[in-house]
Amino acid sequence: MWRRGVSLSSMLSSSKSRLLNQMQVAYGFNASQVFSTRVLNPAEDGVSGARRKPFVTFVLGGPGSGKGTQCTRIVNTFGFTHLSVGDLLRKEIYSDSENGSMILDTIKEGKIVPSEVTVKLIKKAIEASENNRILVDGFPRSEENRIAYERVGGVEPDIVLFFDCPKEEMVKRVLNRNQGRIDDNIDTVKERLSVFEELNLPVIKYYSEKGILHKIDGTGTEDEIYERVLPIFAALSWSVGALKMSSQISICPICK
Ligand code: UDP
Ligand code: MG
């Protein structure tokens, strides 16, 4: 990855401004914001050599607020690994796990799975990931979740996204998404919403007070919402945005 960046650097020196203009059109923001020779320094990025603390983003919001959809977009542009905690739990149901039936019942009721189960799954998934950029989607769902995760030495989030969406819109999206989920029915959705308000909003407030929360208007089309997400990552740190960009550039048609 780093070597690729170095050759990109020399390529850029000859046609840098043309390429940056093209990227601005392609990605919808000023690519010069994320391009810097700094990204090519492996010591700063931590991609080569010894593994450093990954850059972790927690993604929060009510059911149907667009967390998963926007995570997919972020993965595609910025090269994160997406850990949907709901998906990790659903996988457990179908594995031989001793907790399978308890998880199934909890999800059916729209309640929160005990922290010890979730925290273990997340920690394991982060440790197994070779990526240094990770999105944790749908966790922590309560202050209890958050504290349990901190206690076991889970990797703290660098930033937290919160997709803010009116209840009626979230209900409409969940009931229309047809993903065959056992919890996408009106009764469970009502319970999930009330759990969200009672238990998840305090977590969001906590991260806001810590100064790492990005509240995003979750209404509108997927594209419109992503336009609000993109600058957060583009402006963050040089290394986060640009490394993936460099790998995309080496295969993208505008660079031929
Ligand atoms: N869940 C949980 N803890 C988590 C994440 C999910 O207990 O950290 C359970 C909870 O019952 C939740 C369900 O899994 O209602 C589905 O979560 P997911 O994030 O997939 O739903 P979404 O909020 O995206 O609709
Ligand atoms: Mg989801």
PDB file of N, CA, C and O in Angstrom, residues 89 92-93 97-109 111-118:
ATOM      1  N   LEU A  89     -24.083  -9.948  15.692  1.00  0.00           N
ATOM      2  CA  LEU A  89     -25.005 -10.682  16.576  1.00  0.00           C
ATOM      3  C   LEU A  89     -25.868 -11.656  15.774  1.00  0.00           C
ATOM      4  O   LEU A  89     -26.090 -12.798  16.193  1.00  0.00           O
ATOM      5  N   GLU A  92     -24.045 -14.736  15.086  1.00  0.00           N
ATOM      6  CA  GLU A  92     -23.965 -15.592  16.276  1.00  0.00           C
ATOM      7  C   GLU A  92     -25.189 -16.501  16.386  1.00  0.00           C
ATOM      8  O   GLU A  92     -25.103 -17.635  16.829  1.00  0.00           O
ATOM      9  N   ILE A  93     -26.343 -15.952  15.970  1.00  0.00           N
ATOM     10  CA  ILE A  93     -27.576 -16.749  16.065  1.00  0.00           C
ATOM     11  C   ILE A  93     -27.442 -18.020  15.222  1.00  0.00           C
ATOM     12  O   ILE A  93     -27.878 -19.098  15.616  1.00  0.00           O
ATOM     13  N   SER A  97     -23.086 -20.929  18.597  1.00  0.00           N
ATOM     14  CA  SER A  97     -22.850 -20.212  19.845  1.00  0.00           C
ATOM     15  C   SER A  97     -23.898 -20.541  20.904  1.00  0.00           C
ATOM     16  O   SER A  97     -25.091 -20.646  20.620  1.00  0.00           O
ATOM     17  N   GLU A  98     -23.409 -20.634  22.135  1.00  0.00           N
ATOM     18  CA  GLU A  98     -24.319 -20.928  23.262  1.00  0.00           C
ATOM     19  C   GLU A  98     -25.328 -19.787  23.458  1.00  0.00           C
ATOM     20  O   GLU A  98     -26.385 -19.956  24.049  1.00  0.00           O
ATOM     21  N   ASN A  99     -24.967 -18.590  22.942  1.00  0.00           N
ATOM     22  CA  ASN A  99     -25.838 -17.435  23.158  1.00  0.00           C
ATOM     23  C   ASN A  99     -26.865 -17.233  22.058  1.00  0.00           C
ATOM     24  O   ASN A  99     -27.658 -16.286  22.125  1.00  0.00           O
ATOM     25  N   GLY A 100     -26.826 -18.096  21.047  1.00  0.00           N
ATOM     26  CA  GLY A 100     -27.679 -17.901  19.869  1.00  0.00           C
ATOM     27  C   GLY A 100     -29.144 -17.625  20.168  1.00  0.00           C
ATOM     28  O   GLY A 100     -29.704 -16.629  19.700  1.00  0.00           O
ATOM     29  N   SER A 101     -29.757 -18.472  20.982  1.00  0.00           N
ATOM     30  CA  SER A 101     -31.203 -18.299  21.178  1.00  0.00           C
ATOM     31  C   SER A 101     -31.504 -17.079  22.044  1.00  0.00           C
ATOM     32  O   SER A 101     -32.498 -16.383  21.834  1.00  0.00           O
ATOM     33  N   MET A 102     -30.618 -16.770  22.979  1.00  0.00           N
ATOM     34  CA  MET A 102     -30.814 -15.565  23.791  1.00  0.00           C
ATOM     35  C   MET A 102     -30.723 -14.314  22.894  1.00  0.00           C
ATOM     36  O   MET A 102     -31.528 -13.389  23.005  1.00  0.00           O
ATOM     37  N   ILE A 103     -29.762 -14.320  21.980  1.00  0.00           N
ATOM     38  CA  ILE A 103     -29.603 -13.160  21.086  1.00  0.00           C
ATOM     39  C   ILE A 103     -30.844 -13.017  20.206  1.00  0.00           C
ATOM     40  O   ILE A 103     -31.387 -11.921  20.038  1.00  0.00           O
ATOM     41  N   LEU A 104     -31.305 -14.134  19.674  1.00  0.00           N
ATOM     42  CA  LEU A 104     -32.500 -14.104  18.828  1.00  0.00           C
ATOM     43  C   LEU A 104     -33.688 -13.500  19.585  1.00  0.00           C
ATOM     44  O   LEU A 104     -34.382 -12.606  19.081  1.00  0.00           O
ATOM     45  N   ASP A 105     -33.922 -13.971  20.791  1.00  0.00           N
ATOM     46  CA  ASP A 105     -35.050 -13.454  21.575  1.00  0.00           C
ATOM     47  C   ASP A 105     -34.902 -11.959  21.861  1.00  0.00           C
ATOM     48  O   ASP A 105     -35.862 -11.204  21.784  1.00  0.00           O
ATOM     49  N   THR A 106     -33.675 -11.560  22.184  1.00  0.00           N
ATOM     50  CA  THR A 106     -33.439 -10.145  22.524  1.00  0.00           C
ATOM     51  C   THR A 106     -33.695  -9.257  21.305  1.00  0.00           C
ATOM     52  O   THR A 106     -34.336  -8.204  21.409  1.00  0.00           O
ATOM     53  N   ILE A 107     -33.198  -9.678  20.164  1.00  0.00           N
ATOM     54  CA  ILE A 107     -33.387  -8.877  18.944  1.00  0.00           C
ATOM     55  C   ILE A 107     -34.871  -8.815  18.575  1.00  0.00           C
ATOM     56  O   ILE A 107     -35.396  -7.762  18.215  1.00  0.00           O
ATOM     57  N   LYS A 108     -35.558  -9.945  18.713  1.00  0.00           N
ATOM     58  CA  LYS A 108     -37.001  -9.996  18.419  1.00  0.00           C
ATOM     59  C   LYS A 108     -37.762  -8.998  19.266  1.00  0.00           C
ATOM     60  O   LYS A 108     -38.728  -8.385  18.827  1.00  0.00           O
ATOM     61  N   GLU A 109     -37.317  -8.839  20.514  1.00  0.00           N
ATOM     62  CA  GLU A 109     -38.009  -7.931  21.433  1.00  0.00           C
ATOM     63  C   GLU A 109     -37.542  -6.489  21.289  1.00  0.00           C
ATOM     64  O   GLU A 109     -38.101  -5.592  21.931  1.00  0.00           O
ATOM     65  N   LYS A 111     -34.756  -5.331  22.356  1.00  0.00           N
ATOM     66  CA  LYS A 111     -33.968  -4.961  23.545  1.00  0.00           C
ATOM     67  C   LYS A 111     -32.467  -5.030  23.220  1.00  0.00           C
ATOM     68  O   LYS A 111     -32.089  -5.360  22.098  1.00  0.00           O
ATOM     69  N   ILE A 112     -31.656  -4.795  24.231  1.00  0.00           N
ATOM     70  CA  ILE A 112     -30.204  -4.787  24.025  1.00  0.00           C
ATOM     71  C   ILE A 112     -29.575  -6.070  24.568  1.00  0.00           C
ATOM     72  O   ILE A 112     -29.837  -6.464  25.704  1.00  0.00           O
ATOM     73  N   VAL A 113     -28.761  -6.676  23.732  1.00  0.00           N
ATOM     74  CA  VAL A 113     -28.043  -7.908  24.116  1.00  0.00           C
ATOM     75  C   VAL A 113     -27.036  -7.556  25.231  1.00  0.00           C
ATOM     76  O   VAL A 113     -26.429  -6.476  25.185  1.00  0.00           O
ATOM     77  N   PRO A 114     -26.865  -8.430  26.230  1.00  0.00           N
ATOM     78  CA  PRO A 114     -25.928  -8.115  27.322  1.00  0.00           C
ATOM     79  C   PRO A 114     -24.548  -7.702  26.813  1.00  0.00           C
ATOM     80  O   PRO A 114     -23.999  -8.291  25.886  1.00  0.00           O
ATOM     81  N   SER A 115     -24.024  -6.685  27.477  1.00  0.00           N
ATOM     82  CA  SER A 115     -22.743  -6.099  27.048  1.00  0.00           C
ATOM     83  C   SER A 115     -21.631  -7.126  26.914  1.00  0.00           C
ATOM     84  O   SER A 115     -20.813  -7.045  25.994  1.00  0.00           O
ATOM     85  N   GLU A 116     -21.567  -8.077  27.852  1.00  0.00           N
ATOM     86  CA  GLU A 116     -20.427  -9.002  27.819  1.00  0.00           C
ATOM     87  C   GLU A 116     -20.364  -9.762  26.489  1.00  0.00           C
ATOM     88  O   GLU A 116     -19.282 -10.030  25.967  1.00  0.00           O
ATOM     89  N   VAL A 117     -21.538 -10.066  25.933  1.00  0.00           N
ATOM     90  CA  VAL A 117     -21.571 -10.803  24.658  1.00  0.00           C
ATOM     91  C   VAL A 117     -21.110  -9.889  23.523  1.00  0.00           C
ATOM     92  O   VAL A 117     -20.222 -10.231  22.726  1.00  0.00           O
ATOM     93  N   THR A 118     -21.696  -8.694  23.471  1.00  0.00           N
ATOM     94  CA  THR A 118     -21.410  -7.768  22.370  1.00  0.00           C
ATOM     95  C   THR A 118     -19.952  -7.302  22.392  1.00  0.00           C
ATOM     96  O   THR A 118     -19.281  -7.285  21.358  1.00  0.00           O
TER      97      THR A 118
END
